Amino acid sequence: MPRTGRRPGNQDTREAILTAARTAFAERGFDGASIRQIATSAGVDPALVHHYFGPKDQLFLATMEAPMDPGQILPQVFEPGLDGVGERLVTAFLTVWDSPAGTAAAALLRSAMQHEWSARMLREFLVTQILRRATRALQLDPAEAPRRAALVASQMIGMAMMRYILKLEPLASMPPDDVVRNIAPTIQRYLADPLP
Amino acid sequence: MPRTGRRPGNQDTREAILTAARTAFAERGFDGASIRQIATSAGVDPALVHHYFGPKDQLFLATMEAPMDPGQILPQVFEPGLDGVGERLVTAFLTVWDSPAGTAAAALLRSAMQHEWSARMLREFLVTQILRRATRALQLDPAEAPRRAALVASQMIGMAMMRYILKLEPLASMPPDDVVRNIAPTIQRYLADPLP
């Protein structure tokens, strides 16, 4: 067998870390899981976990095979503030789902509907990777932020379901700009208007 | 084996009709499928199809194991007109999903995400059983009705996903009245406000 740059031993180690991390995140959630304890159950040094995957949120994204890194996308969505945030968020969301990463996103959503551990990972992803960034950058009232986030998620995930999975027309083949025009006002209200 | 009221022969006939109907609706859609052709492929008389299942929309609901009959629920939602329709629709939707029928509805949604034939059945259900009733009763502009319906469906299905399947808080355990207060204004706008 020809030698390649990838050493099987390292691949096994990566897999062992991912398996341990998947269990830890699913059982304890993002905040409850620790790199140290994941390293212990994978039988490796904590430094090696960091060497392969970086900080905890990167390990979490690798574990759930996230199709994109919210840390790369969300700053430009949230940091300009509440004004126009609905339009920026829907645009960014469509950019991911209309790209090849959309296939992985759809697979993730399908899986979350079938398996409770996968649903929990998606909830943790929404809360720790998206909601926290929104709360901080948009200076949302922490007492209201979870409700605003759940409402936003209900409209965004529902739109993704209809457009990419159930393929209901005219949403399925609507140009992205038209989707933004139709959906963004709802997202804007959920994030910025007084809650009922 | 003790005799019961249900005769096995009839049960086989029912199953043969349902199997033929499932294929016909999935391949040709609700409008394209005919009772006559379903009867032929099940090897029975058309009158027998009607005897067991009633008119075509009842057969369709039986085929997809629909947890409720929109014909029973939607008249009181749509017939009072556009004023307050958002609140009535979300209330009716929650009444179904919060009842034992909700389990069947969730199963239907899960199945539609896994299998294209099942997704097609759900699209046909939305378009022929719900959208048509809304268009007629609310006198929606037929050129706009499909877009309004797709937007409403995106918010309603997304809410069901978050509340009943992914169980994202605070939506998962929010009292129905609060869900109505938060979601109904969006549905109202999608149905009654000028489209962008």
Short mmCIF file of C-alpha atoms in Angstrom, two decimals:
data_model
loop_
_atom_site.label_atom_id
_atom_site.label_comp_id
_atom_site.label_asym_id
_atom_site.label_seq_id
_atom_site.Cartn_x
_atom_site.Cartn_y
_atom_site.Cartn_z
CA MET A 1 0.00 0.00 0.00
CA PRO A 2 1.51 3.40 -0.93
CA ARG A 3 2.29 5.74 1.94
CA THR A 4 0.39 8.97 2.04
CA GLY A 5 0.71 12.10 4.14
CA ARG A 6 -2.07 10.94 6.42
CA ARG A 7 -0.86 8.58 9.13
CA PRO A 8 -3.49 6.00 10.15
CA GLY A 9 -2.55 6.30 13.81
CA ASN A 10 -3.47 9.98 13.83
CA GLN A 11 -6.69 9.26 12.01
CA ASP A 12 -7.61 6.76 14.72
CA THR A 13 -6.80 9.34 17.37
CA ARG A 14 -8.97 11.96 15.66
CA GLU A 15 -11.84 9.49 15.47
CA ALA A 16 -11.44 8.52 19.11
CA ILE A 17 -11.56 12.19 20.12
CA LEU A 18 -14.62 12.86 17.93
CA THR A 19 -16.46 9.86 19.38
CA ALA A 20 -15.68 10.92 22.94
CA ALA A 21 -16.68 14.50 22.15
CA ARG A 22 -19.95 13.47 20.52
CA THR A 23 -20.93 11.52 23.65
CA ALA A 24 -19.84 14.32 25.97
CA PHE A 25 -21.71 17.07 24.10
CA ALA A 26 -24.84 14.96 23.68
CA GLU A 27 -24.90 13.95 27.35
CA ARG A 28 -23.71 17.14 29.05
CA GLY A 29 -24.36 19.84 26.47
CA PHE A 30 -21.81 22.31 25.15
CA ASP A 31 -21.18 24.10 28.44
CA GLY A 32 -21.12 20.94 30.55
CA ALA A 33 -18.62 19.07 28.37
CA SER A 34 -14.93 19.72 29.06
CA ILE A 35 -11.91 19.22 26.80
CA ARG A 36 -10.10 17.57 29.72
CA GLN A 37 -12.81 14.98 30.24
CA ILE A 38 -13.17 14.36 26.48
CA ALA A 39 -9.39 13.81 26.30
CA THR A 40 -9.52 11.38 29.22
CA SER A 41 -12.28 9.29 27.71
CA ALA A 42 -10.46 9.28 24.34
CA GLY A 43 -7.25 8.23 26.15
CA VAL A 44 -5.21 11.20 24.91
CA ASP A 45 -3.63 14.33 26.29
CA PRO A 46 -5.86 17.47 26.35
CA ALA A 47 -3.17 19.31 24.38
CA LEU A 48 -3.65 16.85 21.55
CA VAL A 49 -7.39 17.63 21.39
CA HIS A 50 -6.52 21.28 21.00
CA HIS A 51 -3.81 20.47 18.48
CA TYR A 52 -6.26 18.61 16.24
CA PHE A 53 -9.43 20.64 16.68
CA GLY A 54 -8.62 24.01 18.25
CA PRO A 55 -10.87 25.47 20.97
CA LYS A 56 -14.04 23.82 22.28
CA ASP A 57 -16.44 25.48 19.84
CA GLN A 58 -14.35 24.25 16.89
CA LEU A 59 -14.37 20.72 18.32
CA PHE A 60 -18.14 21.02 18.76
CA LEU A 61 -18.61 22.07 15.11
CA ALA A 62 -16.40 19.17 13.95
CA THR A 63 -18.37 16.75 16.11
CA MET A 64 -21.69 17.73 14.57
CA GLU A 65 -20.16 18.01 11.09
CA ALA A 66 -21.43 21.57 10.88
CA PRO A 67 -21.45 22.76 7.28
CA MET A 68 -20.22 26.23 8.25
CA ASP A 69 -18.63 28.08 11.13
CA PRO A 70 -20.98 30.67 12.64
CA GLY A 71 -17.90 32.46 13.96
CA GLN A 72 -16.93 33.24 10.36
CA ILE A 73 -20.35 34.35 9.18
CA LEU A 74 -22.25 35.94 12.04
CA PRO A 75 -20.03 38.89 13.00
CA GLN A 76 -20.92 40.75 9.79
CA VAL A 77 -24.60 39.88 10.36
CA PHE A 78 -24.90 41.01 13.97
CA GLU A 79 -22.19 43.59 14.55
CA PRO A 80 -23.74 46.42 12.49
CA GLY A 81 -26.61 46.29 15.02
CA LEU A 82 -30.37 45.88 14.92
CA ASP A 83 -30.94 48.12 11.92
CA GLY A 84 -31.27 45.82 8.91
CA VAL A 85 -30.36 42.67 10.86
CA GLY A 86 -33.31 40.70 9.43
CA GLU A 87 -32.13 41.25 5.88
CA ARG A 88 -28.51 40.42 6.69
CA LEU A 89 -29.45 37.25 8.59
CA VAL A 90 -31.75 35.86 5.90
CA THR A 91 -29.18 36.72 3.21
CA ALA A 92 -26.39 34.94 5.10
CA PHE A 93 -28.63 31.94 5.78
CA LEU A 94 -29.57 31.61 2.09
CA THR A 95 -25.93 31.97 1.05
CA VAL A 96 -25.06 28.90 3.14
CA TRP A 97 -28.10 26.84 2.12
CA ASP A 98 -27.82 27.70 -1.58
CA SER A 99 -24.13 26.64 -1.55
CA PRO A 100 -22.84 23.03 -1.53
CA ALA A 101 -22.88 23.31 2.29
CA GLY A 102 -26.68 23.31 2.03
CA THR A 103 -26.67 19.55 1.44
CA ALA A 104 -24.87 19.01 4.73
CA ALA A 105 -27.22 21.44 6.47
CA ALA A 106 -30.24 19.52 5.19
CA ALA A 107 -28.68 16.23 6.35
CA LEU A 108 -28.16 17.75 9.80
CA LEU A 109 -31.76 18.88 9.98
CA ARG A 110 -33.05 15.49 8.85
CA SER A 111 -30.92 13.75 11.44
CA ALA A 112 -32.13 16.10 14.20
CA MET A 113 -35.69 15.06 13.38
CA GLN A 114 -34.87 11.36 13.76
CA HIS A 115 -32.54 11.11 16.75
CA GLU A 116 -32.82 12.82 20.10
CA TRP A 117 -29.04 13.11 20.53
CA SER A 118 -28.87 14.83 17.18
CA ALA A 119 -31.74 17.16 18.11
CA ARG A 120 -29.88 18.04 21.28
CA MET A 121 -26.73 18.86 19.29
CA LEU A 122 -28.74 21.16 17.04
CA ARG A 123 -30.33 22.90 20.04
CA GLU A 124 -26.89 23.36 21.59
CA PHE A 125 -25.62 24.70 18.26
CA LEU A 126 -28.47 27.22 18.00
CA VAL A 127 -28.13 28.37 21.60
CA THR A 128 -24.37 28.44 22.10
CA GLN A 129 -23.12 29.27 18.60
CA ILE A 130 -25.83 31.60 17.29
CA LEU A 131 -28.02 32.95 20.08
CA ARG A 132 -25.08 33.92 22.29
CA ARG A 133 -23.44 35.86 19.47
CA ALA A 134 -26.73 37.61 18.70
CA THR A 135 -27.43 38.48 22.34
CA ARG A 136 -23.97 40.00 22.79
CA ALA A 137 -23.59 41.81 19.48
CA LEU A 138 -27.18 43.11 19.32
CA GLN A 139 -27.26 43.82 23.08
CA LEU A 140 -30.56 41.95 23.42
CA ASP A 141 -32.24 41.87 26.82
CA PRO A 142 -31.09 38.47 28.17
CA ALA A 143 -34.60 37.90 29.58
CA GLU A 144 -36.07 38.18 26.07
CA ALA A 145 -33.24 36.81 23.92
CA PRO A 146 -34.20 33.10 24.10
CA ARG A 147 -37.77 33.85 23.00
CA ARG A 148 -36.58 36.09 20.16
CA ALA A 149 -34.09 33.41 19.08
CA ALA A 150 -36.69 30.62 19.14
CA LEU A 151 -39.07 32.70 17.02
CA VAL A 152 -36.30 33.51 14.54
CA ALA A 153 -35.26 29.85 14.42
CA SER A 154 -38.86 28.76 13.82
CA GLN A 155 -39.14 31.00 10.76
CA MET A 156 -35.66 30.30 9.38
CA ILE A 157 -35.76 26.53 9.82
CA GLY A 158 -39.33 26.45 8.49
CA MET A 159 -38.26 28.40 5.43
CA ALA A 160 -35.33 25.99 4.89
CA MET A 161 -37.71 23.03 5.20
CA MET A 162 -40.14 24.41 2.65
CA ARG A 163 -37.52 25.65 0.20
CA TYR A 164 -34.87 22.94 0.30
CA ILE A 165 -36.48 19.78 1.69
CA LEU A 166 -40.24 19.74 1.02
CA LYS A 167 -39.69 21.99 -2.03
CA LEU A 168 -43.03 23.79 -1.87
CA GLU A 169 -43.49 26.28 -4.69
CA PRO A 170 -43.11 29.18 -5.19
CA LEU A 171 -40.64 29.21 -2.26
CA ALA A 172 -38.55 26.35 -3.68
CA SER A 173 -37.50 28.18 -6.83
CA MET A 174 -37.81 31.79 -5.67
CA PRO A 175 -34.70 33.93 -6.34
CA PRO A 176 -32.80 34.54 -3.07
CA ASP A 177 -33.49 38.29 -3.17
CA ASP A 178 -37.23 37.65 -3.24
CA VAL A 179 -36.97 35.23 -0.31
CA VAL A 180 -35.12 37.93 1.60
CA ARG A 181 -37.78 40.52 0.78
CA ASN A 182 -40.55 38.20 2.00
CA ILE A 183 -38.93 36.72 5.12
CA ALA A 184 -36.60 39.45 6.41
CA PRO A 185 -39.38 41.70 7.80
CA THR A 186 -40.52 38.80 10.03
CA ILE A 187 -37.00 38.19 11.33
CA GLN A 188 -36.53 41.91 11.87
CA ARG A 189 -39.69 42.08 13.98
CA TYR A 190 -38.77 39.01 16.02
CA LEU A 191 -35.38 40.52 16.85
CA ALA A 192 -36.11 44.21 17.17
CA ASP A 193 -39.80 44.89 17.88
CA PRO A 194 -41.33 44.83 21.36
CA LEU A 195 -42.48 41.28 22.17
CA PRO A 196 -46.21 40.73 22.77
CA MET B 1 -59.65 -18.33 15.82
CA PRO B 2 -62.74 -16.40 17.03
CA ARG B 3 -64.71 -14.52 14.41
CA THR B 4 -64.85 -10.80 14.73
CA GLY B 5 -66.86 -8.10 12.98
CA ARG B 6 -63.98 -7.33 10.68
CA ARG B 7 -63.79 -9.69 7.72
CA PRO B 8 -60.23 -10.38 6.49
CA GLY B 9 -61.32 -10.25 2.88
CA ASN B 10 -62.54 -6.69 3.28
CA GLN B 11 -59.37 -5.71 5.09
CA ASP B 12 -57.34 -7.02 2.14
CA THR B 13 -59.52 -5.02 -0.24
CA ARG B 14 -59.07 -1.86 1.80
CA GLU B 15 -55.30 -2.40 1.82
CA ALA B 16 -55.24 -3.03 -1.94
CA ILE B 17 -57.15 0.21 -2.52
CA LEU B 18 -54.87 2.18 -0.19
CA THR B 19 -51.75 0.80 -1.88
CA ALA B 20 -53.07 1.65 -5.34
CA ALA B 21 -54.15 5.11 -4.15
CA ARG B 22 -50.79 5.82 -2.53
CA THR B 23 -49.03 5.06 -5.81
CA ALA B 24 -51.51 7.07 -7.86
CA PHE B 25 -51.37 10.18 -5.65
CA ALA B 26 -47.58 10.06 -5.36
CA GLU B 27 -47.10 9.63 -9.11
CA ARG B 28 -49.87 11.84 -10.49
CA GLY B 29 -50.69 14.19 -7.64
CA PHE B 30 -54.12 14.73 -6.12
CA ASP B 31 -55.72 16.24 -9.23
CA GLY B 32 -54.14 13.78 -11.66
CA ALA B 33 -55.16 10.65 -9.79
CA SER B 34 -58.65 9.26 -10.49
CA ILE B 35 -60.84 6.97 -8.42
CA ARG B 36 -61.56 4.94 -11.56
CA GLN B 37 -57.89 4.28 -12.25
CA ILE B 38 -57.16 3.56 -8.58
CA ALA B 39 -60.03 1.05 -8.58
CA THR B 40 -58.69 -0.59 -11.73
CA SER B 41 -55.20 -1.02 -10.37
CA ALA B 42 -56.62 -2.38 -7.10
CA GLY B 43 -58.81 -4.79 -9.09
CA VAL B 44 -62.09 -3.54 -7.61
CA ASP B 45 -65.15 -1.63 -8.70
CA PRO B 46 -64.97 2.18 -8.35
CA ALA B 47 -68.19 2.06 -6.29
CA LEU B 48 -66.35 -0.04 -3.71
CA VAL B 49 -63.63 2.61 -3.36
CA HIS B 50 -66.31 5.15 -2.62
CA HIS B 51 -68.07 2.73 -0.28
CA TYR B 52 -64.94 2.27 1.83
CA PHE B 53 -63.40 5.72 1.72
CA GLY B 54 -65.91 8.28 0.49
CA PRO B 55 -64.92 11.01 -1.98
CA LYS B 56 -61.39 11.48 -3.34
CA ASP B 57 -60.20 13.90 -0.67
CA GLN B 58 -61.20 11.43 2.07
CA LEU B 59 -59.34 8.65 0.26
CA PHE B 60 -56.34 10.95 -0.03
CA LEU B 61 -56.40 11.70 3.73
CA ALA B 62 -56.67 7.97 4.49
CA THR B 63 -53.76 7.25 2.15
CA MET B 64 -51.45 9.69 3.89
CA GLU B 65 -52.79 8.70 7.34
CA ALA B 66 -53.61 12.35 7.97
CA PRO B 67 -54.13 12.98 11.68
CA MET B 68 -57.05 15.31 11.03
CA ASP B 69 -59.48 16.32 8.33
CA PRO B 70 -58.93 19.92 7.20
CA GLY B 71 -62.54 19.92 5.98
CA GLN B 72 -63.65 19.65 9.60
CA ILE B 73 -61.34 22.29 11.03
CA LEU B 74 -60.68 24.94 8.41
CA PRO B 75 -64.16 26.33 7.71
CA GLN B 76 -64.32 28.03 11.12
CA VAL B 77 -60.77 29.32 10.58
CA PHE B 78 -61.22 30.82 7.13
CA GLU B 79 -64.89 31.60 6.74
CA PRO B 80 -65.06 34.56 9.14
CA GLY B 81 -62.65 36.27 6.71
CA LEU B 82 -59.24 37.92 6.87
CA ASP B 83 -59.86 39.80 10.11
CA GLY B 84 -58.27 37.73 12.88
CA VAL B 85 -57.41 34.80 10.59
CA GLY B 86 -53.82 34.59 11.88
CA GLU B 87 -54.99 34.04 15.43
CA ARG B 88 -57.63 31.49 14.41
CA LEU B 89 -55.20 29.53 12.22
CA VAL B 90 -52.43 29.31 14.82
CA THR B 91 -54.98 28.36 17.50
CA ALA B 92 -56.43 25.58 15.33
CA PHE B 93 -52.96 24.34 14.40
CA LEU B 94 -51.87 24.17 18.06
CA THR B 95 -55.10 22.40 19.02
CA VAL B 96 -54.26 19.60 16.58
CA TRP B 97 -50.56 19.41 17.45
CA ASP B 98 -51.13 19.57 21.22
CA SER B 99 -53.68 16.72 20.96
CA PRO B 100 -52.85 13.01 20.51
CA ALA B 101 -53.08 13.68 16.74
CA GLY B 102 -49.86 15.68 17.13
CA THR B 103 -47.84 12.46 17.32
CA ALA B 104 -49.18 11.40 13.91
CA ALA B 105 -48.54 14.88 12.52
CA ALA B 106 -44.93 14.74 13.69
CA ALA B 107 -44.51 11.29 12.13
CA LEU B 108 -45.87 12.64 8.85
CA LEU B 109 -43.44 15.55 8.91
CA ARG B 110 -40.50 13.27 9.72
CA SER B 111 -41.45 10.96 6.89
CA ALA B 112 -41.76 13.85 4.44
CA MET B 113 -38.18 14.82 5.26
CA GLN B 114 -36.91 11.33 4.47
CA HIS B 115 -38.80 10.20 1.38
CA GLU B 116 -39.60 12.14 -1.75
CA TRP B 117 -42.96 10.39 -2.27
CA SER B 118 -43.93 11.37 1.24
CA ALA B 119 -42.79 14.96 0.65
CA ARG B 120 -44.93 15.05 -2.47
CA MET B 121 -47.96 13.83 -0.51
CA LEU B 122 -47.44 16.58 2.05
CA ARG B 123 -47.13 19.22 -0.68
CA GLU B 124 -50.32 17.93 -2.29
CA PHE B 125 -52.01 18.02 1.10
CA LEU B 126 -50.95 21.62 1.74
CA VAL B 127 -51.95 22.80 -1.72
CA THR B 128 -55.18 20.90 -2.35
CA GLN B 129 -56.59 20.54 1.18
CA ILE B 130 -55.50 23.80 2.83
CA LEU B 131 -54.46 26.41 0.26
CA ARG B 132 -57.53 25.89 -1.89
CA ARG B 133 -59.86 26.33 1.06
CA ALA B 134 -58.01 29.48 2.11
CA THR B 135 -58.00 30.97 -1.38
CA ARG B 136 -61.72 30.43 -1.78
CA ALA B 137 -62.91 31.41 1.69
CA LEU B 138 -60.58 34.39 2.09
CA GLN B 139 -61.01 35.44 -1.55
CA LEU B 140 -57.24 35.68 -1.99
CA ASP B 141 -55.88 36.88 -5.31
CA PRO B 142 -55.05 33.57 -7.07
CA ALA B 143 -51.84 35.10 -8.42
CA GLU B 144 -50.65 35.75 -4.85
CA ALA B 145 -52.25 32.87 -2.95
CA PRO B 146 -49.45 30.29 -3.51
CA ARG B 147 -46.81 32.71 -2.21
CA ARG B 148 -48.93 33.63 0.81
CA ALA B 149 -49.56 29.94 1.51
CA ALA B 150 -45.88 28.99 1.23
CA LEU B 151 -44.92 31.78 3.63
CA VAL B 152 -47.62 30.71 6.11
CA ALA B 153 -46.52 27.08 5.80
CA SER B 154 -42.88 28.02 6.39
CA GLN B 155 -43.76 29.72 9.69
CA MET B 156 -46.27 27.11 10.87
CA ILE B 157 -44.17 24.07 10.03
CA GLY B 158 -41.08 25.77 11.45
CA MET B 159 -42.92 26.47 14.66
CA ALA B 160 -44.09 22.85 14.85
CA MET B 161 -40.51 21.65 14.30
CA MET B 162 -39.12 23.86 17.05
CA ARG B 163 -41.92 23.25 19.54
CA TYR B 164 -42.69 19.56 19.06
CA ILE B 165 -39.69 17.92 17.41
CA LEU B 166 -36.49 19.83 18.18
CA LYS B 167 -38.06 21.09 21.43
CA LEU B 168 -36.21 24.39 21.57
CA GLU B 169 -37.04 26.43 24.66
CA PRO B 170 -38.91 28.60 25.45
CA LEU B 171 -41.11 27.62 22.48
CA ALA B 172 -41.29 23.94 23.50
CA SER B 173 -43.05 24.57 26.80
CA MET B 174 -44.76 27.90 26.06
CA PRO B 175 -48.52 27.96 26.85
CA PRO B 176 -50.54 27.79 23.60
CA ASP B 177 -51.96 31.29 24.15
CA ASP B 178 -48.46 32.75 24.25
CA VAL B 179 -47.49 30.91 21.08
CA VAL B 180 -50.56 32.39 19.40
CA ARG B 181 -49.66 35.89 20.60
CA ASN B 182 -46.14 35.57 19.21
CA ILE B 183 -46.81 33.80 15.90
CA ALA B 184 -50.28 34.98 14.85
CA PRO B 185 -49.18 38.49 13.79
CA THR B 186 -46.73 36.91 11.31
CA ILE B 187 -49.43 34.65 9.84
CA GLN B 188 -51.83 37.58 9.68
CA ARG B 189 -49.32 39.65 7.70
CA TYR B 190 -48.51 36.80 5.31
CA LEU B 191 -52.22 36.35 4.56
CA ALA B 192 -53.57 39.87 4.64
CA ASP B 193 -50.83 42.49 4.15
CA PRO B 194 -49.61 43.62 0.72
CA LEU B 195 -46.76 41.34 -0.43
CA PRO B 196 -43.34 42.95 -0.98
#
